[in-house]
Amino acid sequence: EVQLVESGGGLVTPGGSLRLSCAASGFTFSSYSMKWVRQAPGKGLEWVSSISSSSKNIFYADSVKGRFTISRDNAKNSLYLQMNTLRVEDTAVYYCARVIGDYPDYWGQGTLVTVSS
Amino acid sequence: QSVLTQPPSASGTPGQRVTISCSGSSSNIGRNTVNWYQQVPGTAPKLLIYTNNQRPSGVPDRFSGSKSGTSASLAISGLQSEDEADYYCAAWDDSLNGYVFGTGTKVTVL
């Protein structure tokens, strides 16, 4: 069974940093691209970043480019999102998702990031 | 901000057919396949339709998808109470070099 478990969310002040992790199991992690998608409270889904299986291809939404860094460790079956210079508008539930082709098929349960003073 | 436009809400009585539209552009729906997600509030999104009209294993055949030009649609036939949820279309956008989601449609079963 495919499982994705996010962790690392919490409360952080504006300008601060946070590192999210996503532990994958139930599939060959190294064979799949992965994405981070977020959802602000009461709002819709917003794609944040994508990384290919070998980390060769990485993409970011303009809203996070230069502040967030996606990475993965295939030996540890883990996906990461380093978030720096956080803003109030980055407050959201962050989901990691497995990718087939260009679309997410399985999603984790999400981890809440709150940016507030 | 979303680049794919959906109606904010749709509703129907049990057994009715409900259709949700998704309008995009030549850089996203016009060139790439469309996927649909169902999200019950408080839970993670679930893949409902992929590659325009394909259903993952376990998704009832009441759900169907289609695409024409720069628009797509999701149809729910034989609406059931458990179909109350938010629905999002999504596609890769070649101009943005990113994956874009629709604005979302809340389906209510009356």
Coordinates of N, CA and C in Angstrom, one line a residue:
Chain A
E1 N 0.8 -1.2 0.0 CA 0.0 0.0 0.0 C 0.9 1.3 0.0
V2 N 0.6 2.2 -0.9 CA 1.3 3.4 -1.0 C 1.0 4.3 0.2
Q3 N 2.1 4.7 0.9 CA 1.9 5.6 2.0 C 2.9 6.8 1.9
L4 N 2.3 8.0 2.2 CA 3.1 9.2 2.2 C 2.8 9.9 3.5
V5 N 3.8 10.1 4.4 CA 3.6 10.8 5.7 C 4.4 12.0 5.8
E6 N 3.8 13.2 5.8 CA 4.5 14.4 6.0 C 4.7 14.7 7.5
S7 N 5.8 15.5 7.7 CA 6.1 15.9 9.1 C 6.9 17.2 9.0
G8 N 7.0 17.9 10.1 CA 7.8 19.1 10.2 C 7.1 20.4 10.2
G9 N 5.8 20.3 10.1 CA 5.0 21.6 10.1 C 4.9 22.2 11.5
G10 N 4.5 23.4 11.6 CA 4.3 24.0 12.9 C 4.2 25.5 12.8
L11 N 4.3 26.2 13.9 CA 4.2 27.7 13.9 C 5.6 28.3 13.8
V12 N 5.7 29.3 12.9 CA 7.0 30.0 12.7 C 6.7 31.4 12.5
T13 N 7.6 32.3 12.9 CA 7.4 33.7 12.7 C 7.8 34.1 11.3
P14 N 7.2 35.2 10.8 CA 7.6 35.7 9.5 C 9.1 35.9 9.3
G15 N 9.7 35.4 8.2 CA 11.1 35.5 8.0 C 11.8 34.3 8.5
G16 N 11.1 33.4 9.2 CA 11.8 32.2 9.7 C 11.9 31.1 8.7
S17 N 12.4 29.9 9.1 CA 12.6 28.8 8.3 C 11.9 27.5 8.9
L18 N 11.7 26.6 8.0 CA 11.1 25.3 8.4 C 11.5 24.3 7.3
R19 N 11.7 23.0 7.8 CA 12.0 22.0 6.8 C 10.9 20.9 6.9
L20 N 10.2 20.7 5.8 CA 9.2 19.6 5.8 C 9.8 18.3 5.3
S21 N 9.3 17.2 5.8 CA 9.8 15.9 5.3 C 8.6 15.1 4.9
C22 N 8.8 14.2 4.0 CA 7.7 13.3 3.5 C 8.4 11.9 3.4
A23 N 7.9 11.0 4.3 CA 8.4 9.6 4.3 C 7.5 8.7 3.4
A24 N 8.1 8.1 2.4 CA 7.4 7.3 1.5 C 7.6 5.8 1.7
S25 N 6.5 5.0 1.5 CA 6.6 3.5 1.6 C 5.6 2.9 0.7
G26 N 5.8 1.6 0.5 CA 4.8 0.9 -0.3 C 5.0 0.9 -1.8
F27 N 6.1 1.6 -2.3 CA 6.4 1.7 -3.7 C 7.9 2.0 -3.8
T28 N 8.4 1.8 -5.0 CA 9.8 2.1 -5.3 C 10.0 3.6 -5.4
F29 N 10.3 4.2 -4.3 CA 10.4 5.7 -4.3 C 11.3 6.3 -5.4
S30 N 12.5 5.6 -5.6 CA 13.5 6.2 -6.5 C 13.0 6.2 -8.0
S31 N 11.9 5.6 -8.2 CA 11.4 5.5 -9.6 C 10.4 6.6 -10.0
Y32 N 10.0 7.4 -9.0 CA 8.9 8.3 -9.2 C 9.3 9.7 -8.9
S33 N 8.8 10.6 -9.8 CA 8.9 12.1 -9.5 C 7.9 12.3 -8.3
M34 N 8.1 13.5 -7.6 CA 7.3 13.8 -6.5 C 7.0 15.3 -6.6
K35 N 5.9 15.7 -5.9 CA 5.5 17.1 -5.9 C 5.1 17.5 -4.4
W36 N 5.2 18.8 -4.2 CA 4.7 19.4 -3.0 C 3.5 20.3 -3.5
V37 N 2.4 20.2 -2.8 CA 1.2 21.0 -3.1 C 0.7 21.6 -1.8
R38 N 0.2 22.8 -1.8 CA -0.2 23.4 -0.5 C -1.7 23.9 -0.7
Q39 N -2.3 24.1 0.4 CA -3.7 24.6 0.5 C -3.8 25.5 1.7
A40 N -4.0 26.8 1.4 CA -4.2 27.8 2.4 C -5.6 27.5 3.0
P41 N -5.8 27.9 4.3 CA -7.0 27.7 5.0 C -8.2 28.2 4.2
G42 N -9.2 27.4 3.9 CA -10.4 27.8 3.1 C -10.2 28.0 1.7
K43 N -9.0 27.8 1.1 CA -8.6 28.1 -0.2 C -8.4 26.8 -1.1
G44 N -8.1 27.0 -2.3 CA -7.9 25.9 -3.2 C -6.5 25.3 -3.2
L45 N -6.2 24.4 -4.1 CA -4.9 23.7 -4.1 C -3.9 24.6 -5.0
E46 N -2.7 24.6 -4.5 CA -1.6 25.4 -5.2 C -0.4 24.5 -5.3
W47 N 0.0 24.2 -6.5 CA 1.3 23.5 -6.7 C 2.5 24.3 -6.2
V48 N 3.4 23.7 -5.5 CA 4.6 24.4 -5.0 C 5.8 24.1 -5.7
S49 N 6.1 22.8 -5.9 CA 7.4 22.4 -6.4 C 7.3 20.9 -6.9
S50 N 8.2 20.6 -7.9 CA 8.3 19.2 -8.4 C 9.7 18.8 -8.5
I51 N 10.0 17.5 -8.3 CA 11.4 17.0 -8.5 C 11.3 15.7 -9.2
S52 N 12.2 15.5 -10.1 CA 12.2 14.2 -10.8 C 12.8 13.1 -10.0
S53 N 12.7 11.9 -10.5 CA 13.2 10.7 -9.7 C 14.7 10.8 -9.3
S54 N 15.5 11.4 -10.2 CA 16.9 11.4 -10.0 C 17.3 12.8 -9.5
S55 N 16.4 13.7 -9.2 CA 16.6 15.1 -8.8 C 17.2 15.9 -9.9
K56 N 17.2 15.4 -11.2 CA 17.8 16.2 -12.3 C 16.9 17.4 -12.7
N57 N 15.6 17.2 -12.6 CA 14.7 18.2 -13.0 C 13.9 18.7 -11.8
I58 N 14.0 20.0 -11.6 CA 13.3 20.6 -10.4 C 12.6 21.9 -10.9
F59 N 11.4 22.0 -10.4 CA 10.6 23.2 -10.8 C 9.9 23.8 -9.6
Y60 N 9.7 25.1 -9.6 CA 9.1 25.8 -8.5 C 8.0 26.8 -9.0
A61 N 7.0 27.0 -8.2 CA 6.0 28.0 -8.5 C 6.7 29.4 -8.3
D62 N 6.3 30.4 -9.0 CA 6.9 31.7 -8.9 C 6.8 32.2 -7.5
S63 N 5.7 31.8 -6.8 CA 5.4 32.4 -5.4 C 6.5 31.9 -4.4
V64 N 7.2 30.8 -4.7 CA 8.2 30.3 -3.7 C 9.6 30.3 -4.3
K65 N 9.8 30.6 -5.5 CA 11.1 30.5 -6.2 C 12.1 31.4 -5.4
G66 N 13.2 30.9 -5.1 CA 14.3 31.6 -4.4 C 14.2 31.5 -2.9
R67 N 13.1 31.0 -2.4 CA 12.9 30.9 -1.0 C 12.8 29.4 -0.5
F68 N 12.2 28.6 -1.4 CA 12.0 27.2 -1.1 C 12.9 26.3 -1.9
T69 N 13.4 25.2 -1.3 CA 14.2 24.2 -2.0 C 13.7 22.8 -1.8
I70 N 13.4 22.2 -2.9 CA 12.9 20.8 -2.8 C 14.1 19.9 -3.0
S71 N 14.1 18.7 -2.3 CA 15.2 17.8 -2.4 C 14.6 16.4 -2.0
R72 N 15.4 15.4 -2.3 CA 15.0 14.0 -2.0 C 16.2 13.2 -1.6
D73 N 16.0 12.1 -0.9 CA 17.1 11.2 -0.5 C 16.5 9.8 -0.9
N74 N 16.8 9.3 -2.0 CA 16.2 8.0 -2.5 C 16.7 6.8 -1.6
A75 N 17.8 6.9 -0.9 CA 18.2 5.9 0.0 C 17.4 5.8 1.2
K76 N 16.8 7.0 1.6 CA 16.0 7.1 2.8 C 14.5 7.1 2.4
N77 N 14.2 7.0 1.2 CA 12.8 7.1 0.7 C 12.1 8.3 1.2
S78 N 12.8 9.4 1.1 CA 12.3 10.7 1.7 C 12.3 11.9 0.8
L79 N 11.3 12.7 0.9 CA 11.2 13.9 0.1 C 11.3 15.1 1.2
Y80 N 11.9 16.2 0.7 CA 12.0 17.3 1.7 C 11.6 18.6 1.0
L81 N 11.2 19.6 1.8 CA 11.0 21.0 1.4 C 11.6 21.9 2.4
Q82 N 12.7 22.6 2.0 CA 13.3 23.6 2.9 C 12.6 24.9 2.6
M83 N 12.0 25.5 3.6 CA 11.3 26.8 3.4 C 12.0 27.9 4.2
N84 N 12.5 28.8 3.5 CA 13.2 30.0 4.1 C 12.4 31.3 3.9
T85 N 12.7 32.3 4.6 CA 12.1 33.6 4.5 C 10.6 33.5 4.4
L86 N 10.0 32.8 5.3 CA 8.6 32.5 5.3 C 7.8 33.7 5.4
R87 N 6.6 33.7 4.7 CA 5.7 34.9 4.8 C 4.4 34.4 5.3
V88 N 3.6 35.3 5.8 CA 2.2 35.0 6.3 C 1.4 34.2 5.3
E89 N 1.6 34.6 4.0 CA 0.8 34.0 2.9 C 1.3 32.6 2.6
D90 N 2.4 32.1 3.3 CA 2.8 30.7 3.1 C 2.0 29.8 4.0
T91 N 1.2 30.3 4.9 CA 0.4 29.5 5.8 C -0.5 28.6 5.0
A92 N -0.4 27.3 5.3 CA -1.2 26.3 4.5 C -0.9 24.9 5.0
V93 N -1.7 24.0 4.6 CA -1.4 22.6 4.7 C -0.6 22.2 3.5
Y94 N 0.5 21.6 3.8 CA 1.5 21.2 2.7 C 1.3 19.7 2.5
Y95 N 1.0 19.3 1.3 CA 0.9 17.9 0.9 C 2.1 17.4 0.1
C96 N 2.6 16.2 0.3 CA 3.5 15.7 -0.7 C 2.7 14.7 -1.5
A97 N 3.1 14.5 -2.7 CA 2.3 13.6 -3.6 C 3.3 12.9 -4.6
R98 N 2.9 11.6 -4.8 CA 3.7 10.8 -5.8 C 3.1 11.2 -7.2
V99 N 4.0 11.2 -8.2 CA 3.7 11.6 -9.5 C 3.8 10.5 -10.5
I100 N 2.7 10.4 -11.3 CA 2.7 9.5 -12.5 C 2.6 10.4 -13.7
G101 N 3.6 10.3 -14.6 CA 3.6 11.2 -15.8 C 3.8 12.6 -15.3
D102 N 2.8 13.5 -15.4 CA 2.9 14.8 -14.8 C 1.9 15.1 -13.7
Y103 N 1.1 14.1 -13.3 CA 0.1 14.3 -12.3 C 0.3 13.5 -11.0
P104 N -0.1 14.1 -9.9 CA -0.1 13.4 -8.6 C -1.1 12.3 -8.6
D105 N -0.8 11.1 -8.1 CA -1.8 10.1 -8.0 C -2.0 9.8 -6.5
Y106 N -1.0 9.6 -5.7 CA -1.2 9.4 -4.2 C -0.7 10.6 -3.5
W107 N -1.5 11.0 -2.4 CA -1.2 12.2 -1.6 C -1.0 11.8 -0.2
G108 N -0.2 12.5 0.6 CA -0.1 12.3 2.0 C -1.3 13.0 2.7
Q109 N -1.3 12.9 4.0 CA -2.4 13.5 4.8 C -2.1 15.0 5.0
G110 N -0.9 15.5 4.8 CA -0.6 16.9 4.9 C -0.1 17.3 6.3
T111 N 0.7 18.4 6.3 CA 1.2 18.9 7.5 C 1.0 20.5 7.5
L112 N 0.5 21.0 8.6 CA 0.1 22.4 8.6 C 1.3 23.3 9.0
V113 N 1.5 24.3 8.2 CA 2.5 25.3 8.4 C 1.8 26.6 8.7
T114 N 2.1 27.2 9.8 CA 1.4 28.5 10.2 C 2.5 29.5 10.4
V115 N 2.4 30.6 9.6 CA 3.4 31.7 9.7 C 2.7 32.9 10.3
S116 N 3.1 33.2 11.5 CA 2.4 34.3 12.2 C 3.3 34.8 13.3
S117 N 3.2 36.1 13.6 CA 3.9 36.7 14.7 C 3.2 36.7 16.0
Chain B
Q1 N -2.6 32.5 -7.8 CA -3.9 32.5 -8.4 C -4.0 31.4 -9.4
S2 N -5.2 30.7 -9.5 CA -5.4 29.6 -10.4 C -5.6 30.1 -11.8
V3 N -5.1 29.3 -12.8 CA -5.2 29.7 -14.2 C -6.3 28.9 -14.8
L4 N -6.8 27.9 -14.1 CA -7.9 27.1 -14.6 C -9.2 27.5 -13.9
T5 N -10.2 27.9 -14.6 CA -11.4 28.4 -14.0 C -12.6 27.4 -14.0
Q6 N -13.1 27.3 -12.8 CA -14.3 26.4 -12.5 C -15.4 27.2 -11.9
P7 N -16.6 26.7 -12.0 CA -17.7 27.4 -11.3 C -17.5 27.1 -9.8
P8 N -17.8 28.1 -8.9 CA -17.6 27.9 -7.5 C -18.5 26.8 -6.9
S9 N -19.6 26.6 -7.4 CA -20.5 25.6 -6.8 C -21.4 24.9 -7.9
A10 N -21.9 23.7 -7.5 CA -22.8 22.9 -8.3 C -23.6 22.1 -7.3
S11 N -24.8 21.8 -7.7 CA -25.7 21.0 -6.8 C -26.7 20.1 -7.6
G12 N -27.2 19.2 -6.9 CA -28.2 18.3 -7.5 C -28.8 17.4 -6.4
T13 N -29.9 16.8 -6.8 CA -30.6 15.9 -5.9 C -30.0 14.5 -6.1
P14 N -30.2 13.6 -5.2 CA -29.7 12.2 -5.4 C -30.3 11.6 -6.7
G15 N -29.4 11.0 -7.5 CA -29.8 10.4 -8.7 C -29.6 11.3 -9.9
Q16 N -29.5 12.6 -9.7 CA -29.3 13.5 -10.8 C -27.9 13.5 -11.4
R17 N -27.7 14.1 -12.5 CA -26.4 14.3 -13.2 C -25.9 15.7 -13.0
V18 N -24.7 15.8 -12.6 CA -24.1 17.1 -12.3 C -22.8 17.2 -13.2
T19 N -22.6 18.4 -13.8 CA -21.4 18.6 -14.7 C -20.7 19.8 -14.2
I20 N -19.3 19.6 -14.1 CA -18.5 20.7 -13.7 C -17.5 21.0 -14.9
S21 N -17.4 22.3 -15.2 CA -16.6 22.7 -16.3 C -15.2 23.2 -15.8
C22 N -14.2 23.2 -16.6 CA -12.9 23.7 -16.3 C -12.3 24.3 -17.6
S23 N -12.1 25.6 -17.5 CA -11.7 26.4 -18.6 C -10.2 26.8 -18.5
G24 N -9.4 26.5 -19.5 CA -8.0 26.9 -19.4 C -7.5 27.6 -20.7
S25 N -6.3 27.3 -21.1 CA -5.8 28.0 -22.3 C -4.9 27.0 -23.1
S26 N -4.3 27.6 -24.2 CA -3.5 26.8 -25.1 C -2.3 26.2 -24.4
S27 N -1.8 26.9 -23.3 CA -0.6 26.5 -22.7 C -0.8 25.3 -21.7
N28 N -2.0 25.1 -21.3 CA -2.3 24.1 -20.3 C -3.2 23.0 -20.9
I29 N -4.5 23.2 -20.8 CA -5.5 22.2 -21.3 C -5.3 22.0 -22.8
G30 N -5.0 23.0 -23.5 CA -4.9 22.9 -24.9 C -3.8 22.0 -25.4
R31 N -2.8 21.8 -24.5 CA -1.6 21.0 -25.0 C -1.4 19.8 -24.1
N32 N -2.0 19.7 -22.9 CA -1.7 18.7 -22.0 C -3.0 18.0 -21.5
T33 N -2.8 16.9 -20.9 CA -4.0 16.1 -20.4 C -4.5 16.7 -19.1
V34 N -5.8 16.4 -18.8 CA -6.4 17.0 -17.6 C -6.7 15.9 -16.6
N35 N -6.6 16.3 -15.4 CA -6.8 15.3 -14.3 C -7.8 16.0 -13.3
W36 N -8.6 15.2 -12.6 CA -9.6 15.7 -11.7 C -9.3 15.1 -10.3
Y37 N -9.5 15.9 -9.3 CA -9.3 15.4 -7.9 C -10.6 15.7 -7.1
Q38 N -10.9 14.8 -6.2 CA -12.0 15.0 -5.2 C -11.4 15.2 -3.8
Q39 N -11.9 16.2 -3.1 CA -11.4 16.5 -1.8 C -12.6 16.7 -0.8
V40 N -12.8 15.7 0.1 CA -13.7 15.9 1.2 C -13.1 16.8 2.2
P41 N -13.7 17.9 2.6 CA -13.1 18.8 3.6 C -12.5 18.1 4.8
G42 N -11.2 18.6 5.0 CA -10.5 18.0 6.1 C -9.6 16.8 5.8
T43 N -9.7 16.4 4.5 CA -8.9 15.2 4.1 C -8.1 15.6 2.9
A44 N -7.2 14.7 2.5 CA -6.3 14.9 1.3 C -7.1 14.7 0.0
P45 N -6.6 15.4 -1.0 CA -7.3 15.2 -2.3 C -7.1 13.7 -2.8
K46 N -8.0 13.3 -3.6 CA -8.0 11.9 -4.1 C -8.1 12.0 -5.6
L47 N -7.2 11.3 -6.3 CA -7.3 11.3 -7.8 C -8.6 10.6 -8.3
L48 N -9.3 11.3 -9.1 CA -10.7 10.9 -9.6 C -10.6 10.5 -11.0
I49 N -10.0 11.3 -11.9 CA -9.9 11.1 -13.3 C -8.5 11.5 -13.7
Y50 N -7.8 10.7 -14.5 CA -6.5 11.0 -15.1 C -6.5 10.9 -16.6
T51 N -5.6 11.6 -17.2 CA -5.5 11.6 -18.7 C -6.8 11.9 -19.3
N52 N -7.5 12.9 -18.9 CA -8.8 13.4 -19.5 C -10.0 12.6 -19.1
N53 N -9.9 11.2 -19.2 CA -11.1 10.4 -19.1 C -10.9 9.1 -18.5
Q54 N -9.8 8.8 -17.9 CA -9.5 7.5 -17.3 C -9.8 7.5 -15.8
R55 N -10.4 6.4 -15.3 CA -10.7 6.3 -13.9 C -9.7 5.4 -13.2
P56 N -9.1 5.8 -12.1 CA -8.3 4.9 -11.4 C -9.1 3.7 -10.8
S57 N -8.4 2.6 -10.5 CA -9.1 1.5 -9.9 C -9.9 1.9 -8.6
G58 N -11.1 1.5 -8.5 CA -11.9 1.9 -7.3 C -12.8 3.1 -7.5
V59 N -12.6 3.9 -8.5 CA -13.5 5.0 -8.7 C -14.7 4.6 -9.5
P60 N -15.9 4.8 -9.0 CA -17.1 4.4 -9.6 C -17.3 4.9 -11.0
D61 N -17.9 4.2 -11.9 CA -18.1 4.6 -13.3 C -19.1 5.7 -13.4
R62 N -19.7 6.2 -12.3 CA -20.6 7.3 -12.3 C -19.8 8.6 -12.6
F63 N -18.5 8.6 -12.4 CA -17.6 9.7 -12.7 C -17.0 9.5 -14.1
S64 N -17.1 10.6 -14.9 CA -16.5 10.6 -16.2 C -15.9 11.9 -16.5
G65 N -14.9 11.9 -17.3 CA -14.2 13.2 -17.7 C -14.1 13.3 -19.2
S66 N -14.1 14.5 -19.7 CA -13.9 14.7 -21.1 C -13.1 16.0 -21.3
K67 N -12.6 16.2 -22.5 CA -11.8 17.4 -22.8 C -12.0 17.7 -24.3
S68 N -12.1 19.1 -24.5 CA -12.3 19.6 -25.9 C -11.6 20.9 -26.0
G69 N -10.6 21.0 -26.8 CA -9.9 22.2 -27.0 C -9.2 22.7 -25.7
T70 N -9.6 23.8 -25.2 CA -9.0 24.4 -24.0 C -9.9 24.3 -22.8
S71 N -10.9 23.4 -22.9 CA -11.8 23.2 -21.8 C -11.9 21.7 -21.5
A72 N -12.3 21.4 -20.3 CA -12.6 20.0 -19.8 C -13.8 20.0 -19.0
S73 N -14.4 18.8 -18.7 CA -15.5 18.7 -17.8 C -15.5 17.4 -17.1
L74 N -16.1 17.5 -15.9 CA -16.3 16.3 -15.1 C -17.8 16.1 -14.9
A75 N -18.3 14.9 -15.2 CA -19.7 14.6 -15.0 C -19.9 13.5 -13.9
I76 N -20.8 13.8 -13.0 CA -21.2 12.8 -12.0 C -22.6 12.4 -12.3
S77 N -22.8 11.2 -12.7 CA -24.2 10.7 -12.9 C -24.7 9.9 -11.7
G78 N -26.0 9.9 -11.5 CA -26.5 9.2 -10.4 C -25.9 9.7 -9.1
L79 N -26.0 11.0 -8.9 CA -25.4 11.7 -7.7 C -25.8 11.0 -6.4
Q80 N -24.8 10.8 -5.6 CA -25.0 10.2 -4.2 C -24.5 11.2 -3.2
S81 N -25.0 11.0 -2.0 CA -24.7 11.9 -0.8 C -23.2 11.9 -0.6
E82 N -22.5 10.8 -0.8 CA -21.1 10.7 -0.5 C -20.3 11.5 -1.6
D83 N -20.9 12.0 -2.6 CA -20.2 12.8 -3.6 C -20.1 14.2 -3.2
E84 N -20.7 14.6 -2.1 CA -20.5 16.0 -1.6 C -19.0 16.2 -1.2
A85 N -18.4 17.1 -1.9 CA -17.0 17.3 -1.8 C -16.6 18.5 -2.7
D86 N -15.3 18.9 -2.6 CA -14.8 19.9 -3.5 C -14.0 19.1 -4.7
Y87 N -14.2 19.6 -5.9 CA -13.6 19.0 -7.0 C -12.7 20.0 -7.7
Y88 N -11.5 19.5 -8.1 CA -10.5 20.4 -8.7 C -10.0 19.7 -10.1
C89 N -9.9 20.5 -11.1 CA -9.3 20.1 -12.3 C -7.8 20.5 -12.2
A90 N -6.9 19.9 -13.0 CA -5.5 20.2 -13.0 C -4.9 19.8 -14.3
A91 N -3.8 20.5 -14.6 CA -3.0 20.2 -15.8 C -1.7 20.8 -15.8
W92 N -0.7 20.3 -16.5 CA 0.6 20.9 -16.6 C 0.5 22.1 -17.5
D93 N 1.2 23.2 -17.2 CA 1.2 24.4 -18.0 C 2.6 24.6 -18.6
D94 N 2.7 24.6 -19.9 CA 4.0 24.7 -20.6 C 4.6 26.1 -20.4
S95 N 3.7 27.1 -20.3 CA 4.3 28.5 -20.2 C 4.8 28.8 -18.8
L96 N 4.1 28.3 -17.8 CA 4.5 28.5 -16.4 C 5.5 27.5 -16.0
N97 N 5.7 26.4 -16.8 CA 6.5 25.3 -16.4 C 6.1 24.8 -15.0
G98 N 4.8 24.6 -14.8 CA 4.3 24.2 -13.5 C 3.0 23.5 -13.7
Y99 N 2.6 22.9 -12.6 CA 1.3 22.1 -12.6 C 0.2 23.1 -12.0
V100 N -0.8 23.3 -12.7 CA -1.8 24.3 -12.3 C -3.2 23.6 -11.9
F101 N -3.8 24.1 -10.9 CA -5.1 23.6 -10.5 C -6.2 24.6 -10.8
G102 N -7.4 24.0 -10.9 CA -8.6 24.9 -11.1 C -8.9 25.5 -9.8
T103 N -9.9 26.5 -9.9 CA -10.3 27.2 -8.7 C -11.2 26.4 -7.7
G104 N -11.6 25.2 -8.2 CA -12.4 24.4 -7.3 C -13.9 24.6 -7.4
T105 N -14.6 23.5 -7.3 CA -16.1 23.5 -7.3 C -16.6 22.7 -6.2
K106 N -17.5 23.3 -5.4 CA -18.1 22.6 -4.3 C -19.4 22.0 -4.7
V107 N -19.5 20.7 -4.6 CA -20.7 20.0 -5.0 C -21.5 19.7 -3.8
T108 N -22.8 20.1 -3.8 CA -23.7 19.9 -2.8 C -24.8 18.9 -3.2
V109 N -25.1 18.0 -2.4 CA -26.2 17.1 -2.7 C -27.5 17.5 -1.9
L110 N -28.5 18.0 -2.6 CA -29.6 18.6 -1.9 C -30.5 17.5 -1.3

